[in-house]
Amino acid sequence: MELQRKNKSLFIDKEAIFALLLCQEGLLYPVTHLMDEAKMLEVDKTGLYNNQRFPLSFILAPAGKRNEEIIKTATKGEVLDLVYNNQVYGTLKVDSSFFIDKKERLLKIMSGDIYSQKAQDIYRRLGNYAICGEYNIITSLANNCFDNRIAKDKILQFKKSTKAQSITSMVLDASPITRIHEHIFRLILDKNQLLILLLLRKQNEDLLDFQIRKECLEYVIENFLPKGKIMIFPLDNIYLFAGAHGIILDAILSQNLGCERIVIGENYPNLAIYYDHQKIHSIFDTTKNIKIKVKLLSEFVYCNQCNTIISTKTCPHGKHHHINYSSNFIQSILKAGLIPPTILVRKEVSAKILSHLFPKRFQHIIKQYQTMFSKNGILQEQSEEDFYLKLIELYQTHP
């Protein structure tokens, strides 16, 4: 839809589109619409919406002088276009507009952590005024904006067609997907018919961007895990999920996707694990009306005495026998252009990532020594990815 309409325009960012889309699809239920000033103050004070747990108010307050002028002068019943990147993504019928305290809003979002770089980025995108009213995001446009994202209705249709009764979700960034991830997936599928992976799409991607992470995850699911048992739901890591309450919103989102359980590692940020009367407690023990069950996973490692992946709680050997699956460590190996040990990452995943990070790195070697990497003596076109796989096989060759 071209920007040729007569309505006034509110210029919003990609984060706002995603948040509005989640709400429109019912994935933030009990919240189903933008809040007015009275409801904003109530929710921010109580952490409840219609007597159900919801950690912060859901409002639209885009930054910018032009936006501020539009919001301040908007009249009830007026229709505004919601514009991102010079494209109309939806409309909003104005009900009311009101002033917000940006600092108070930031404190609520970040749970007090207002000095980090992430907090400052959020502060810059907040306006001084919020606007509410009925809105509509054009789903087809929005889904294209988010790489043909799977919508809620498709997941519910899949659940119905497969007659899945037990569904679990898990939030991860898979940066990269490791053997530990696979181990956890299998443990979950032992007791569940469907696993929904909420794959985080970061605002500021690090070494591995969303596309390569998703490609590697899809490859492992397709080739090494049960067919039709795992679905990927791309989840933009928007500011609503930024603070300590983000994990509560993960649970609310999962519940609205039809999940009965959410799996979370005990070292997950903001989980607030503590022990009382020999029982593990977390932030979920302080919540109200979130019915989804929470499964806490202990840390998994590879033990060179047990010769397998094992929980640190059940392994009888010391930490000096454990190999930890640190994503930062694995990324450092990949960043140096090295192949991580296959005990950490599948060779196929390493090949995909290295060929992505270092395109045409070995082009001249492949051409010069093509016969070394041919199959059955037949010369075939070799890709960078093929080269890495053949190289790994040579490393593993022994008498």
XYZ file of C-alpha atoms in Angstrom:
399
model
C 0.000 0.000 0.000
C 1.652 3.197 -1.151
C 1.841 6.250 1.053
C -0.792 8.238 -0.880
C -3.690 8.383 1.552
C -5.235 11.550 2.974
C -5.021 10.462 6.608
C -2.399 11.969 8.872
C 0.489 9.631 9.567
C 2.113 8.290 12.713
C 5.645 7.106 11.988
C 6.399 3.981 13.998
C 9.286 1.526 13.989
C 9.516 -2.196 13.376
C 9.339 -2.949 17.098
C 5.997 -1.181 17.389
C 4.575 -3.092 14.412
C 5.566 -6.413 15.974
C 4.123 -5.493 19.382
C 0.843 -4.320 17.816
C 0.703 -7.502 15.719
C 1.202 -9.735 18.776
C -1.632 -7.949 20.551
C -3.898 -8.065 17.486
C -3.400 -11.842 17.195
C -4.340 -12.339 20.848
C -0.838 -13.409 21.831
C -0.663 -10.876 24.675
C -4.059 -11.852 26.123
C -5.573 -10.736 28.518
C -4.454 -7.503 26.806
C -6.277 -7.131 23.493
C -5.956 -3.416 22.707
C -3.976 -0.269 23.448
C -4.524 1.110 26.947
C -5.787 4.586 27.808
C -4.242 6.745 30.531
C -6.343 5.377 33.399
C -5.635 1.762 32.487
C -1.922 2.524 31.964
C -1.605 3.932 35.480
C -3.554 1.045 36.986
C -1.548 -1.711 35.286
C 1.818 -0.074 35.984
C 0.874 0.211 39.660
C -0.643 -3.235 40.213
C 0.954 -5.441 37.557
C -2.542 -6.736 36.828
C -4.921 -6.323 33.903
C -8.529 -7.393 34.551
C -7.241 -9.234 37.643
C -4.750 -11.213 35.574
C -0.967 -10.899 35.676
C 0.452 -8.473 33.138
C 3.695 -6.781 34.145
C 3.451 -3.388 32.401
C 1.042 -1.231 30.430
C 0.616 -1.686 26.686
C 0.711 1.729 25.025
C 1.839 3.372 21.786
C 4.139 6.354 22.327
C 6.349 6.864 19.252
C 9.189 9.376 19.458
C 9.715 12.384 17.184
C 8.515 15.974 17.005
C 6.195 15.268 14.078
C 4.579 12.353 15.908
C 4.178 14.445 19.048
C 2.386 17.185 17.144
C 0.073 14.664 15.457
C -0.769 12.983 18.770
C -1.353 16.246 20.662
C -3.727 17.594 17.984
C -5.523 14.306 17.176
C -9.292 14.340 17.679
C -11.495 11.493 18.838
C -12.682 9.409 15.895
C -9.904 10.614 13.586
C -8.162 7.882 11.581
C -4.361 7.894 11.446
C -2.119 5.836 9.174
C 0.569 3.765 10.882
C 3.656 4.163 8.724
C 7.000 2.363 8.771
C 9.721 2.786 6.167
C 7.403 4.904 3.979
C 4.825 2.078 3.906
C 1.367 2.113 5.512
C 1.116 -0.963 7.738
C -2.234 -0.189 9.309
C -4.592 2.402 10.746
C -5.598 3.656 14.178
C -8.950 5.255 15.051
C -8.182 7.777 17.786
C -9.890 7.446 21.147
C -7.607 9.602 23.327
C -4.056 10.835 23.764
C -2.155 11.610 26.954
C 1.206 12.644 28.384
C 3.576 9.988 29.739
C 6.602 10.265 31.998
C 9.383 8.764 29.866
C 11.666 8.126 32.830
C 8.934 6.352 34.772
C 8.098 4.339 31.668
C 11.743 3.319 31.246
C 11.997 2.345 34.918
C 8.965 0.110 34.505
C 10.209 -1.484 31.289
C 13.732 -2.126 32.541
C 12.795 -2.988 36.124
C 15.097 -0.239 37.403
C 18.037 -0.873 35.063
C 18.041 2.486 33.266
C 21.764 3.046 32.701
C 22.589 0.210 30.316
C 23.011 0.797 26.595
C 19.846 -1.172 25.982
C 17.915 1.125 28.326
C 19.227 4.223 26.594
C 18.221 2.820 23.191
C 14.694 2.251 24.495
C 14.548 5.751 25.995
C 15.384 7.299 22.614
C 12.465 5.570 20.930
C 9.924 6.690 23.550
C 7.810 9.795 22.909
C 6.340 12.192 25.455
C 2.767 11.392 24.437
C 0.840 8.164 23.946
C -2.221 7.544 21.816
C -4.873 4.845 22.055
C -7.826 3.607 20.048
C -8.871 0.709 17.853
C -6.190 -0.207 15.350
C -5.646 -2.675 12.555
C -2.295 -3.960 11.304
C -2.323 -5.372 7.758
C -1.271 -8.920 8.583
C 0.059 -9.861 5.133
C 2.343 -6.826 5.020
C 3.511 -7.327 8.581
C 4.297 -11.013 8.082
C 6.373 -10.160 5.002
C 8.183 -7.550 7.077
C 9.099 -10.319 9.510
C 10.240 -12.868 6.912
C 6.912 -14.667 6.469
C 6.481 -15.184 10.183
C 4.213 -18.014 11.266
C 1.012 -16.529 12.671
C -0.889 -17.836 15.674
C -3.706 -19.320 13.588
C -1.266 -21.497 11.615
C 0.149 -22.951 14.819
C -3.341 -23.647 16.152
C -4.273 -25.284 12.813
C -1.148 -27.437 13.024
C -2.062 -28.381 16.591
C -5.565 -29.372 15.445
C -4.393 -31.339 12.385
C -1.816 -33.309 14.382
C -4.209 -33.680 17.344
C -1.384 -32.637 19.632
C -2.546 -32.605 23.242
C 0.718 -31.805 24.957
C 2.655 -28.769 23.709
C 5.740 -27.150 25.221
C 7.562 -23.963 24.298
C 11.166 -22.943 24.727
C 12.816 -19.540 24.211
C 16.276 -19.615 22.647
C 18.614 -17.698 20.371
C 20.495 -20.793 19.075
C 23.661 -18.817 18.564
C 24.593 -21.392 17.350
C 22.494 -24.519 17.845
C 24.596 -27.055 19.774
C 24.425 -30.695 20.785
C 22.969 -29.543 24.105
C 20.008 -27.977 22.313
C 19.352 -31.243 20.507
C 19.576 -33.149 23.783
C 17.038 -30.833 25.407
C 14.696 -31.008 22.403
C 14.666 -34.809 22.628
C 14.018 -34.747 26.372
C 11.027 -32.462 25.784
C 9.645 -34.554 22.912
C 9.836 -37.694 25.050
C 6.884 -36.319 27.014
C 5.287 -33.893 24.538
C 3.776 -34.151 21.084
C 4.860 -30.732 19.882
C 7.668 -28.299 20.707
C 7.392 -24.626 19.752
C 10.734 -22.836 19.647
C 10.499 -19.093 20.241
C 13.573 -18.060 18.273
C 14.759 -14.606 19.306
C 15.442 -12.015 16.660
C 17.710 -9.427 18.310
C 17.587 -5.709 17.578
C 21.377 -5.609 17.385
C 22.583 -8.955 16.097
C 26.025 -10.192 17.113
C 28.268 -12.522 15.097
C 25.430 -14.739 13.905
C 22.421 -12.962 12.440
C 18.874 -14.269 12.639
C 18.814 -15.831 9.165
C 21.883 -18.047 9.625
C 20.723 -19.078 13.110
C 17.298 -19.998 11.743
C 18.794 -21.830 8.751
C 21.019 -23.977 10.985
C 18.176 -24.670 13.391
C 15.884 -25.717 10.531
C 18.593 -27.988 9.110
C 19.053 -29.834 12.404
C 15.298 -30.167 12.921
C 14.796 -31.494 9.396
C 17.660 -33.983 9.424
C 18.243 -35.151 12.981
C 14.987 -34.762 14.926
C 11.487 -36.301 14.706
C 9.507 -35.019 11.712
C 6.611 -32.658 12.297
C 7.250 -32.342 16.025
C 8.975 -28.949 16.184
C 7.847 -25.526 14.963
C 9.837 -22.288 14.953
C 8.112 -19.057 15.978
C 10.368 -16.035 15.287
C 10.109 -13.697 18.284
C 11.452 -10.178 17.901
C 13.192 -9.193 21.120
C 11.189 -5.953 21.458
C 11.417 -3.565 24.391
C 8.347 -5.093 26.087
C 10.472 -8.176 26.755
C 13.583 -6.231 27.787
C 13.450 -6.172 31.586
C 13.037 -8.701 34.362
C 9.366 -9.191 33.478
C 10.218 -10.344 29.946
C 10.137 -13.962 31.041
C 6.562 -13.473 32.268
C 5.589 -12.187 28.825
C 7.324 -15.226 27.277
C 5.034 -17.419 29.383
C 1.911 -15.383 28.491
C 2.820 -15.594 24.792
C 3.403 -19.355 25.024
C 0.118 -19.880 26.833
C -1.711 -17.975 24.097
C -0.035 -20.175 21.460
C -1.716 -23.162 23.077
C 1.245 -24.411 25.106
C 0.733 -26.200 28.409
C 4.372 -25.830 29.469
C 7.376 -23.590 28.976
C 10.910 -24.909 29.469
C 13.452 -22.514 30.958
C 17.052 -23.049 32.023
C 17.881 -22.264 35.636
C 20.544 -19.815 34.429
C 18.025 -17.878 32.288
C 18.360 -14.102 32.877
C 15.835 -12.571 35.301
C 14.426 -15.917 36.404
C 15.305 -15.022 40.036
C 15.937 -18.594 41.202
C 15.981 -19.139 44.942
C 15.636 -22.065 47.315
C 13.255 -22.280 50.249
C 12.484 -25.359 52.353
C 14.503 -27.519 49.951
C 12.326 -26.479 46.998
C 13.286 -24.482 43.911
C 11.336 -21.263 43.465
C 11.372 -18.649 40.724
C 9.689 -15.433 39.638
C 6.718 -17.528 38.514
C 5.868 -18.361 42.110
C 4.918 -14.713 42.599
C 2.593 -14.519 39.584
C -1.176 -14.725 39.455
C -3.433 -16.452 36.914
C -0.658 -17.678 34.631
C -1.739 -21.274 34.223
C 1.131 -22.482 32.054
C 3.427 -24.941 33.813
C 7.098 -24.016 34.082
C 9.776 -26.674 33.722
C 13.182 -25.594 35.015
C 16.203 -27.280 33.432
C 19.515 -27.623 35.189
C 22.767 -27.019 33.301
C 23.916 -29.706 30.871
C 27.570 -30.442 30.079
C 29.617 -33.089 28.326
C 31.478 -35.217 30.866
C 34.652 -36.859 29.568
C 34.312 -39.584 32.203
C 30.651 -40.366 31.538
C 31.341 -39.896 27.806
C 27.936 -38.336 27.300
C 25.872 -35.184 27.776
C 24.638 -35.078 31.335
C 23.075 -32.756 33.884
C 25.473 -31.201 36.364
C 23.050 -32.311 39.080
C 23.361 -36.006 38.225
C 26.993 -36.244 37.123
C 29.219 -37.748 39.853
C 32.425 -36.237 38.438
C 34.033 -32.878 39.132
C 33.860 -29.734 37.017
C 37.360 -30.411 35.674
C 35.821 -33.295 33.711
C 33.078 -31.123 32.218
C 33.002 -29.419 28.834
C 30.633 -26.452 28.909
C 28.626 -25.398 25.880
C 29.251 -21.670 26.122
C 27.858 -19.851 23.077
C 30.461 -17.099 23.547
C 33.255 -19.677 23.470
C 31.862 -21.403 20.370
C 31.343 -18.042 18.650
C 34.948 -17.093 19.414
C 36.137 -20.253 17.674
C 33.934 -19.533 14.659
C 34.984 -15.871 14.561
C 38.599 -17.020 14.318
C 37.620 -19.077 11.276
C 38.157 -22.396 13.063
C 35.919 -25.470 13.066
C 34.453 -26.139 16.532
C 34.801 -29.700 17.842
C 31.932 -31.881 16.656
C 31.245 -32.777 20.261
C 29.993 -29.190 20.624
C 28.432 -28.412 17.242
C 27.439 -30.647 14.349
C 29.849 -30.441 11.426
C 27.007 -29.493 9.063
C 26.149 -26.504 11.267
C 29.786 -25.400 11.460
C 30.103 -25.668 7.664
C 27.029 -23.501 7.107
C 28.186 -20.843 9.549
C 31.808 -20.659 8.379
C 30.802 -20.444 4.711
C 28.416 -17.633 5.745
C 31.019 -15.752 7.788
C 33.867 -16.172 5.277
C 32.352 -16.238 1.763
C 34.714 -17.314 -1.049
C 37.452 -17.864 1.504
C 38.728 -21.084 -0.084
C 37.570 -20.526 -3.643
C 41.085 -20.744 -5.091
C 41.922 -23.871 -3.054
C 38.736 -25.619 -4.166
C 39.544 -24.968 -7.819
C 43.192 -25.949 -7.502
C 42.681 -29.138 -5.497
C 39.193 -30.123 -6.606
C 40.126 -33.770 -7.151
C 40.909 -34.152 -3.446
C 37.302 -33.391 -2.609
C 35.533 -35.189 -5.454
C 33.153 -38.045 -4.816
C 33.936 -41.421 -6.400
C 36.475 -39.764 -8.675
C 33.790 -37.720 -10.424
C 34.491 -34.002 -10.554
C 31.596 -31.933 -9.212
C 31.101 -28.278 -8.418
C 32.099 -27.739 -4.807
C 30.663 -25.023 -2.580
C 32.395 -23.457 0.406
C 30.047 -25.435 2.632
C 31.030 -28.693 0.885
C 34.681 -27.798 1.369
C 34.302 -27.445 5.132
C 32.466 -30.754 5.369
C 35.177 -32.553 3.393
C 37.855 -30.874 5.494
C 36.183 -32.043 8.704
C 36.061 -35.595 7.327
C 39.816 -35.439 6.631
C 40.444 -34.271 10.208
C 38.537 -37.303 11.455
C 40.371 -39.791 9.245
C 42.633 -42.160 11.181
C 44.252 -45.597 10.678
